[in-house]
GROMACS .gro file of C-alpha atoms in nm:
model
  101
    1GLY     CA    1   3.935   6.278   6.746
    2LEU     CA    2   3.738   6.173   7.046
    3LEU     CA    3   3.421   6.089   6.853
    4ARG     CA    4   3.610   5.856   6.622
    5GLN     CA    5   3.772   5.679   6.918
    6ARG     CA    6   3.434   5.626   7.082
    7VAL     CA    7   3.279   5.492   6.762
    8GLU     CA    8   3.573   5.255   6.709
    9ALA     CA    9   3.556   5.145   7.073
   10PHE     CA   10   3.185   5.076   7.037
   11PHE     CA   11   3.241   4.838   6.746
   12ASP     CA   12   3.565   4.688   6.875
   13GLY     CA   13   3.479   4.387   7.086
   14SER     CA   14   3.824   4.241   7.140
   15ASN     CA   15   4.049   4.513   7.284
   16ARG     CA   16   3.829   4.707   7.522
   17ALA     CA   17   3.565   4.457   7.626
   18ALA     CA   18   3.577   4.557   7.993
   19GLU     CA   19   3.517   4.926   7.913
   20ASN     CA   20   3.232   4.865   7.669
   21GLN     CA   21   3.032   4.600   7.849
   22ASP     CA   22   2.666   4.571   7.763
   23PRO     CA   23   2.440   4.721   8.033
   24LEU     CA   24   2.188   4.441   7.983
   25LEU     CA   25   2.459   4.187   8.050
   26ASP     CA   26   2.543   4.372   8.372
   27VAL     CA   27   2.181   4.342   8.486
   28VAL     CA   28   2.174   3.970   8.403
   29GLN     CA   29   2.496   3.913   8.596
   30GLN     CA   30   2.375   4.109   8.900
   31TYR     CA   31   2.019   3.972   8.907
   32PRO     CA   32   2.016   3.633   8.727
   33THR     CA   33   1.689   3.507   8.877
   34GLU     CA   34   1.495   3.822   8.799
   35ALA     CA   35   1.645   3.843   8.450
   36ALA     CA   36   1.548   3.482   8.375
   37TRP     CA   37   1.196   3.549   8.501
   38PHE     CA   38   1.169   3.861   8.283
   39ILE     CA   39   1.291   3.677   7.973
   40LYS     CA   40   1.047   3.391   8.040
   41VAL     CA   41   0.757   3.636   8.069
   42VAL     CA   42   0.859   3.814   7.749
   43MET     CA   43   0.895   3.485   7.559
   44PHE     CA   44   0.563   3.352   7.688
   45TYR     CA   45   0.364   3.662   7.600
   46GLY     CA   46   0.553   3.700   7.272
   47SER     CA   47   0.459   3.349   7.163
   48LEU     CA   48   0.102   3.393   7.286
   49SER     CA   49   0.062   3.724   7.104
   50SER     CA   50   0.208   3.569   6.787
   51LEU     CA   51  -0.062   3.305   6.792
   52VAL     CA   52  -0.335   3.559   6.871
   53ILE     CA   53  -0.223   3.790   6.588
   54ILE     CA   54  -0.230   3.509   6.334
   55MET     CA   55  -0.599   3.436   6.387
   56PRO     CA   56  -0.760   3.765   6.276
   57CYS     CA   57  -0.510   3.801   5.991
   58ALA     CA   58  -0.589   3.451   5.866
   59VAL     CA   59  -0.965   3.513   5.893
   60PHE     CA   60  -0.929   3.843   5.706
   61LEU     CA   61  -0.724   3.681   5.431
   62THR     CA   62  -0.973   3.396   5.401
   63LEU     CA   63  -1.270   3.629   5.369
   64TYR     CA   64  -1.116   3.908   5.160
   65TRP     CA   65  -0.845   3.742   4.947
   66SER     CA   66  -1.000   3.842   4.614
   67PRO     CA   67  -1.102   4.199   4.704
   68CYS     CA   68  -0.752   4.266   4.840
   69ARG     CA   69  -0.603   4.227   4.491
   70LEU     CA   70  -0.757   4.564   4.405
   71CYS     CA   71  -0.552   4.741   4.674
   72ASN     CA   72  -0.286   4.984   4.555
   73ARG     CA   73  -0.017   4.793   4.741
   74PRO     CA   74   0.017   4.415   4.783
   75LEU     CA   75  -0.178   4.396   5.108
   76ARG     CA   76  -0.263   4.030   5.090
   77CYS     CA   77   0.096   3.928   5.020
   78TRP     CA   78   0.219   4.141   5.309
   79LEU     CA   79  -0.039   3.992   5.546
   80LEU     CA   80   0.040   3.640   5.431
   81VAL     CA   81   0.414   3.688   5.489
   82HIS     CA   82   0.340   3.851   5.825
   83CYS     CA   83   0.127   3.552   5.932
   84LEU     CA   84   0.391   3.305   5.819
   85LEU     CA   85   0.666   3.487   6.008
   86GLN     CA   86   0.454   3.501   6.323
   87LEU     CA   87   0.373   3.132   6.282
   88LEU     CA   88   0.743   3.047   6.251
   89GLN     CA   89   0.843   3.258   6.552
   90ALA     CA   90   0.587   3.120   6.797
   91PRO     CA   91   0.736   2.768   6.832
   92VAL     CA   92   1.088   2.908   6.864
   93ARG     CA   93   0.974   3.135   7.146
   94LEU     CA   94   0.787   2.853   7.318
   95VAL     CA   95   1.091   2.623   7.303
   96PHE     CA   96   1.312   2.902   7.437
   97PHE     CA   97   1.054   2.964   7.712
   98ALA     CA   98   1.045   2.594   7.803
   99ARG     CA   99   1.424   2.556   7.817
  100LEU     CA  100   1.494   2.870   8.019
  101ARG     CA  101   1.553   2.798   8.387
   0.00000   0.00000   0.00000
């Protein structure tokens, strides 16, 4: 019925694109300068917070690598992967920030 049509319309991008336009895209089209400013701020603080988060995690792993092996779950592996992902995301965000006009 109606619910099925709405679900299909939500995932169908080709036939009913005008009816199912993204609200965020509407905001960007109506206010391009403000949207660019907002995205720049988010990218800047996202990259900055990534770098800030890496520091205490790296210090913790350096100081407590051996004692963390006794944890019930693989804490040190999770923290190491988390630091690496944050480290990989920071340059991408900074490049995106620098290229956004």
